[in-house]
Amino acid sequence: MSLTVRPTRVFGAKPMKARATRGMKVQAYKVTLKTPSGESVIECSEDTYILDAADEAGVELPYSCRAGACSSCAGKIESGEVDQSDGSFLEDEQIAKGFVLTCVAYPKGDVTITTHQEEALY
């Protein structure tokens, strides 16, 4: 199955860039989420936010804005890498320390994240 994304203009807005394009295979990765209630392992494709994949898998994680503009969904990466370039809340120092906003993070490979880390940011 191939995916065709056709951007549209709404009231003069610029079209959004699509992460997947026609003919492109999407890779899925193993995401391990260490929550206060235990550890869950989910599959997450490279074009799906980790929070969305967790939600689809029935894993409840904290969130508020779903736009990377707050810290409700903050986690800390124990291993692996993510792309969270869609976010705007975290400072470079926090990202360097391994903090991640799961609502705007795409896995770049297998990754392990300790969730519920909003308090640890401050």
mmCIF file with all atom_site columns, C-alpha atoms in Angstrom:
data_model
loop_
_atom_site.group_PDB
_atom_site.id
_atom_site.type_symbol
_atom_site.label_atom_id
_atom_site.label_alt_id
_atom_site.label_comp_id
_atom_site.label_asym_id
_atom_site.label_entity_id
_atom_site.label_seq_id
_atom_site.pdbx_PDB_ins_code
_atom_site.Cartn_x
_atom_site.Cartn_y
_atom_site.Cartn_z
_atom_site.occupancy
_atom_site.B_iso_or_equiv
_atom_site.pdbx_formal_charge
_atom_site.auth_seq_id
_atom_site.auth_comp_id
_atom_site.auth_asym_id
_atom_site.auth_atom_id
_atom_site.pdbx_PDB_model_num
ATOM 1   C CA . MET A 1 1   ? 0.000  0.000  0.000  1.00 0.00 ? 1   MET A CA 1
ATOM 2   C CA . SER A 1 2   ? 1.404  3.378  -0.895 1.00 0.00 ? 2   SER A CA 1
ATOM 3   C CA . LEU A 1 3   ? 0.566  6.621  0.790  1.00 0.00 ? 3   LEU A CA 1
ATOM 4   C CA . THR A 1 4   ? -0.117 9.764  -1.170 1.00 0.00 ? 4   THR A CA 1
ATOM 5   C CA . VAL A 1 5   ? -0.318 12.975 0.799  1.00 0.00 ? 5   VAL A CA 1
ATOM 6   C CA . ARG A 1 6   ? -1.690 16.008 -0.933 1.00 0.00 ? 6   ARG A CA 1
ATOM 7   C CA . PRO A 1 7   ? -1.223 19.242 1.027  1.00 0.00 ? 7   PRO A CA 1
ATOM 8   C CA . THR A 1 8   ? -4.107 21.672 0.972  1.00 0.00 ? 8   THR A CA 1
ATOM 9   C CA . ARG A 1 9   ? -4.310 25.361 1.615  1.00 0.00 ? 9   ARG A CA 1
ATOM 10  C CA . VAL A 1 10  ? -6.708 26.607 4.250  1.00 0.00 ? 10  VAL A CA 1
ATOM 11  C CA . PHE A 1 11  ? -7.268 30.345 4.385  1.00 0.00 ? 11  PHE A CA 1
ATOM 12  C CA . GLY A 1 12  ? -3.825 31.053 2.935  1.00 0.00 ? 12  GLY A CA 1
ATOM 13  C CA . ALA A 1 13  ? -1.940 28.753 5.308  1.00 0.00 ? 13  ALA A CA 1
ATOM 14  C CA . LYS A 1 14  ? 1.184  27.041 4.045  1.00 0.00 ? 14  LYS A CA 1
ATOM 15  C CA . PRO A 1 15  ? 0.853  23.288 3.476  1.00 0.00 ? 15  PRO A CA 1
ATOM 16  C CA . MET A 1 16  ? 2.294  21.009 6.155  1.00 0.00 ? 16  MET A CA 1
ATOM 17  C CA . LYS A 1 17  ? 5.157  18.696 5.293  1.00 0.00 ? 17  LYS A CA 1
ATOM 18  C CA . ALA A 1 18  ? 4.255  15.016 5.363  1.00 0.00 ? 18  ALA A CA 1
ATOM 19  C CA . ARG A 1 19  ? 6.610  12.542 7.050  1.00 0.00 ? 19  ARG A CA 1
ATOM 20  C CA . ALA A 1 20  ? 5.713  9.673  4.732  1.00 0.00 ? 20  ALA A CA 1
ATOM 21  C CA . THR A 1 21  ? 5.618  9.912  0.975  1.00 0.00 ? 21  THR A CA 1
ATOM 22  C CA . ARG A 1 22  ? 4.563  7.625  -1.812 1.00 0.00 ? 22  ARG A CA 1
ATOM 23  C CA . GLY A 1 23  ? 6.715  4.561  -2.273 1.00 0.00 ? 23  GLY A CA 1
ATOM 24  C CA . MET A 1 24  ? 8.532  5.066  1.034  1.00 0.00 ? 24  MET A CA 1
ATOM 25  C CA . LYS A 1 25  ? 8.617  2.146  3.464  1.00 0.00 ? 25  LYS A CA 1
ATOM 26  C CA . VAL A 1 26  ? 7.994  3.044  7.087  1.00 0.00 ? 26  VAL A CA 1
ATOM 27  C CA . GLN A 1 27  ? 10.188 1.374  9.715  1.00 0.00 ? 27  GLN A CA 1
ATOM 28  C CA . ALA A 1 28  ? 8.729  0.310  13.088 1.00 0.00 ? 28  ALA A CA 1
ATOM 29  C CA . TYR A 1 29  ? 10.745 0.198  16.296 1.00 0.00 ? 29  TYR A CA 1
ATOM 30  C CA . LYS A 1 30  ? 10.428 -1.283 19.781 1.00 0.00 ? 30  LYS A CA 1
ATOM 31  C CA . VAL A 1 31  ? 9.673  1.402  22.376 1.00 0.00 ? 31  VAL A CA 1
ATOM 32  C CA . THR A 1 32  ? 10.021 0.388  26.013 1.00 0.00 ? 32  THR A CA 1
ATOM 33  C CA . LEU A 1 33  ? 8.073  2.631  28.390 1.00 0.00 ? 33  LEU A CA 1
ATOM 34  C CA . LYS A 1 34  ? 8.985  2.445  32.071 1.00 0.00 ? 34  LYS A CA 1
ATOM 35  C CA . THR A 1 35  ? 5.949  3.798  33.909 1.00 0.00 ? 35  THR A CA 1
ATOM 36  C CA . PRO A 1 36  ? 5.204  3.973  37.643 1.00 0.00 ? 36  PRO A CA 1
ATOM 37  C CA . SER A 1 37  ? 2.854  0.998  37.180 1.00 0.00 ? 37  SER A CA 1
ATOM 38  C CA . GLY A 1 38  ? 5.367  -1.159 35.298 1.00 0.00 ? 38  GLY A CA 1
ATOM 39  C CA . GLU A 1 39  ? 7.134  -1.613 32.002 1.00 0.00 ? 39  GLU A CA 1
ATOM 40  C CA . SER A 1 40  ? 5.365  -1.773 28.635 1.00 0.00 ? 40  SER A CA 1
ATOM 41  C CA . VAL A 1 41  ? 6.880  -2.559 25.250 1.00 0.00 ? 41  VAL A CA 1
ATOM 42  C CA . ILE A 1 42  ? 5.062  -1.179 22.228 1.00 0.00 ? 42  ILE A CA 1
ATOM 43  C CA . GLU A 1 43  ? 5.745  -0.966 18.512 1.00 0.00 ? 43  GLU A CA 1
ATOM 44  C CA . CYS A 1 44  ? 6.004  2.520  17.058 1.00 0.00 ? 44  CYS A CA 1
ATOM 45  C CA . SER A 1 45  ? 6.618  3.445  13.447 1.00 0.00 ? 45  SER A CA 1
ATOM 46  C CA . GLU A 1 46  ? 9.102  6.141  12.559 1.00 0.00 ? 46  GLU A CA 1
ATOM 47  C CA . ASP A 1 47  ? 6.267  8.445  11.459 1.00 0.00 ? 47  ASP A CA 1
ATOM 48  C CA . THR A 1 48  ? 4.125  8.090  14.605 1.00 0.00 ? 48  THR A CA 1
ATOM 49  C CA . TYR A 1 49  ? 4.534  10.035 17.823 1.00 0.00 ? 49  TYR A CA 1
ATOM 50  C CA . ILE A 1 50  ? 5.405  7.797  20.765 1.00 0.00 ? 50  ILE A CA 1
ATOM 51  C CA . LEU A 1 51  ? 2.454  9.127  22.804 1.00 0.00 ? 51  LEU A CA 1
ATOM 52  C CA . ASP A 1 52  ? 0.041  8.248  19.967 1.00 0.00 ? 52  ASP A CA 1
ATOM 53  C CA . ALA A 1 53  ? 1.466  4.729  19.643 1.00 0.00 ? 53  ALA A CA 1
ATOM 54  C CA . ALA A 1 54  ? 1.216  4.238  23.416 1.00 0.00 ? 54  ALA A CA 1
ATOM 55  C CA . ASP A 1 55  ? -2.388 5.413  23.352 1.00 0.00 ? 55  ASP A CA 1
ATOM 56  C CA . GLU A 1 56  ? -3.211 3.017  20.502 1.00 0.00 ? 56  GLU A CA 1
ATOM 57  C CA . ALA A 1 57  ? -1.562 0.171  22.466 1.00 0.00 ? 57  ALA A CA 1
ATOM 58  C CA . GLY A 1 58  ? -3.625 0.947  25.576 1.00 0.00 ? 58  GLY A CA 1
ATOM 59  C CA . VAL A 1 59  ? -0.718 2.357  27.609 1.00 0.00 ? 59  VAL A CA 1
ATOM 60  C CA . GLU A 1 60  ? -1.846 5.396  29.579 1.00 0.00 ? 60  GLU A CA 1
ATOM 61  C CA . LEU A 1 61  ? 0.699  8.202  29.666 1.00 0.00 ? 61  LEU A CA 1
ATOM 62  C CA . PRO A 1 62  ? 0.257  11.740 30.954 1.00 0.00 ? 62  PRO A CA 1
ATOM 63  C CA . TYR A 1 63  ? -0.319 14.525 28.424 1.00 0.00 ? 63  TYR A CA 1
ATOM 64  C CA . SER A 1 64  ? -1.989 17.892 28.085 1.00 0.00 ? 64  SER A CA 1
ATOM 65  C CA . CYS A 1 65  ? -1.325 19.901 24.923 1.00 0.00 ? 65  CYS A CA 1
ATOM 66  C CA . ARG A 1 66  ? -0.188 17.154 22.493 1.00 0.00 ? 66  ARG A CA 1
ATOM 67  C CA . ALA A 1 67  ? 1.823  19.860 20.717 1.00 0.00 ? 67  ALA A CA 1
ATOM 68  C CA . GLY A 1 68  ? 5.193  19.916 22.480 1.00 0.00 ? 68  GLY A CA 1
ATOM 69  C CA . ALA A 1 69  ? 4.392  23.218 24.162 1.00 0.00 ? 69  ALA A CA 1
ATOM 70  C CA . CYS A 1 70  ? 4.176  22.011 27.781 1.00 0.00 ? 70  CYS A CA 1
ATOM 71  C CA . SER A 1 71  ? 5.880  19.399 29.967 1.00 0.00 ? 71  SER A CA 1
ATOM 72  C CA . SER A 1 72  ? 3.010  17.079 30.958 1.00 0.00 ? 72  SER A CA 1
ATOM 73  C CA . CYS A 1 73  ? 4.244  14.178 28.826 1.00 0.00 ? 73  CYS A CA 1
ATOM 74  C CA . ALA A 1 74  ? 7.929  14.516 29.734 1.00 0.00 ? 74  ALA A CA 1
ATOM 75  C CA . GLY A 1 75  ? 10.033 11.396 29.903 1.00 0.00 ? 75  GLY A CA 1
ATOM 76  C CA . LYS A 1 76  ? 13.721 10.612 30.078 1.00 0.00 ? 76  LYS A CA 1
ATOM 77  C CA . ILE A 1 77  ? 15.527 8.533  27.479 1.00 0.00 ? 77  ILE A CA 1
ATOM 78  C CA . GLU A 1 78  ? 17.529 5.675  28.979 1.00 0.00 ? 78  GLU A CA 1
ATOM 79  C CA . SER A 1 79  ? 18.726 4.309  25.642 1.00 0.00 ? 79  SER A CA 1
ATOM 80  C CA . GLY A 1 80  ? 18.130 5.018  21.978 1.00 0.00 ? 80  GLY A CA 1
ATOM 81  C CA . GLU A 1 81  ? 17.295 8.174  20.080 1.00 0.00 ? 81  GLU A CA 1
ATOM 82  C CA . VAL A 1 82  ? 14.214 10.141 19.106 1.00 0.00 ? 82  VAL A CA 1
ATOM 83  C CA . ASP A 1 83  ? 13.403 13.010 16.762 1.00 0.00 ? 83  ASP A CA 1
ATOM 84  C CA . GLN A 1 84  ? 11.533 15.637 18.753 1.00 0.00 ? 84  GLN A CA 1
ATOM 85  C CA . SER A 1 85  ? 12.143 18.561 16.422 1.00 0.00 ? 85  SER A CA 1
ATOM 86  C CA . ASP A 1 86  ? 8.394  19.297 16.338 1.00 0.00 ? 86  ASP A CA 1
ATOM 87  C CA . GLY A 1 87  ? 8.535  20.383 20.012 1.00 0.00 ? 87  GLY A CA 1
ATOM 88  C CA . SER A 1 88  ? 9.185  23.873 21.319 1.00 0.00 ? 88  SER A CA 1
ATOM 89  C CA . PHE A 1 89  ? 9.106  23.571 25.103 1.00 0.00 ? 89  PHE A CA 1
ATOM 90  C CA . LEU A 1 90  ? 12.326 21.832 26.125 1.00 0.00 ? 90  LEU A CA 1
ATOM 91  C CA . GLU A 1 91  ? 15.569 23.785 26.370 1.00 0.00 ? 91  GLU A CA 1
ATOM 92  C CA . ASP A 1 92  ? 18.704 22.434 24.659 1.00 0.00 ? 92  ASP A CA 1
ATOM 93  C CA . GLU A 1 93  ? 20.194 21.576 28.068 1.00 0.00 ? 93  GLU A CA 1
ATOM 94  C CA . GLN A 1 94  ? 17.143 19.484 28.987 1.00 0.00 ? 94  GLN A CA 1
ATOM 95  C CA . ILE A 1 95  ? 17.303 17.614 25.680 1.00 0.00 ? 95  ILE A CA 1
ATOM 96  C CA . ALA A 1 96  ? 21.036 17.039 26.219 1.00 0.00 ? 96  ALA A CA 1
ATOM 97  C CA . LYS A 1 97  ? 20.189 15.489 29.617 1.00 0.00 ? 97  LYS A CA 1
ATOM 98  C CA . GLY A 1 98  ? 17.883 13.016 27.848 1.00 0.00 ? 98  GLY A CA 1
ATOM 99  C CA . PHE A 1 99  ? 14.482 14.574 28.435 1.00 0.00 ? 99  PHE A CA 1
ATOM 100 C CA . VAL A 1 100 ? 11.846 13.968 25.794 1.00 0.00 ? 100 VAL A CA 1
ATOM 101 C CA . LEU A 1 101 ? 8.269  15.065 25.156 1.00 0.00 ? 101 LEU A CA 1
ATOM 102 C CA . THR A 1 102 ? 6.494  11.896 24.070 1.00 0.00 ? 102 THR A CA 1
ATOM 103 C CA . CYS A 1 103 ? 3.731  13.848 22.299 1.00 0.00 ? 103 CYS A CA 1
ATOM 104 C CA . VAL A 1 104 ? 6.191  15.150 19.674 1.00 0.00 ? 104 VAL A CA 1
ATOM 105 C CA . ALA A 1 105 ? 8.827  12.398 19.635 1.00 0.00 ? 105 ALA A CA 1
ATOM 106 C CA . TYR A 1 106 ? 9.350  9.983  16.762 1.00 0.00 ? 106 TYR A CA 1
ATOM 107 C CA . PRO A 1 107 ? 11.605 6.977  17.435 1.00 0.00 ? 107 PRO A CA 1
ATOM 108 C CA . LYS A 1 108 ? 14.807 6.818  15.379 1.00 0.00 ? 108 LYS A CA 1
ATOM 109 C CA . GLY A 1 109 ? 15.427 3.231  16.487 1.00 0.00 ? 109 GLY A CA 1
ATOM 110 C CA . ASP A 1 110 ? 14.617 1.042  19.469 1.00 0.00 ? 110 ASP A CA 1
ATOM 111 C CA . VAL A 1 111 ? 14.307 3.299  22.511 1.00 0.00 ? 111 VAL A CA 1
ATOM 112 C CA . THR A 1 112 ? 13.705 3.002  26.260 1.00 0.00 ? 112 THR A CA 1
ATOM 113 C CA . ILE A 1 113 ? 11.991 5.896  28.048 1.00 0.00 ? 113 ILE A CA 1
ATOM 114 C CA . THR A 1 114 ? 11.202 6.432  31.715 1.00 0.00 ? 114 THR A CA 1
ATOM 115 C CA . THR A 1 115 ? 7.850  8.229  31.703 1.00 0.00 ? 115 THR A CA 1
ATOM 116 C CA . HIS A 1 116 ? 6.181  10.605 34.169 1.00 0.00 ? 116 HIS A CA 1
ATOM 117 C CA . GLN A 1 117 ? 9.273  12.829 34.453 1.00 0.00 ? 117 GLN A CA 1
ATOM 118 C CA . GLU A 1 118 ? 7.658  16.301 34.472 1.00 0.00 ? 118 GLU A CA 1
ATOM 119 C CA . GLU A 1 119 ? 8.781  16.995 38.060 1.00 0.00 ? 119 GLU A CA 1
ATOM 120 C CA . ALA A 1 120 ? 12.389 16.002 37.247 1.00 0.00 ? 120 ALA A CA 1
ATOM 121 C CA . LEU A 1 121 ? 12.607 18.784 34.645 1.00 0.00 ? 121 LEU A CA 1
ATOM 122 C CA . TYR A 1 122 ? 12.647 21.453 37.343 1.00 0.00 ? 122 TYR A CA 1
#
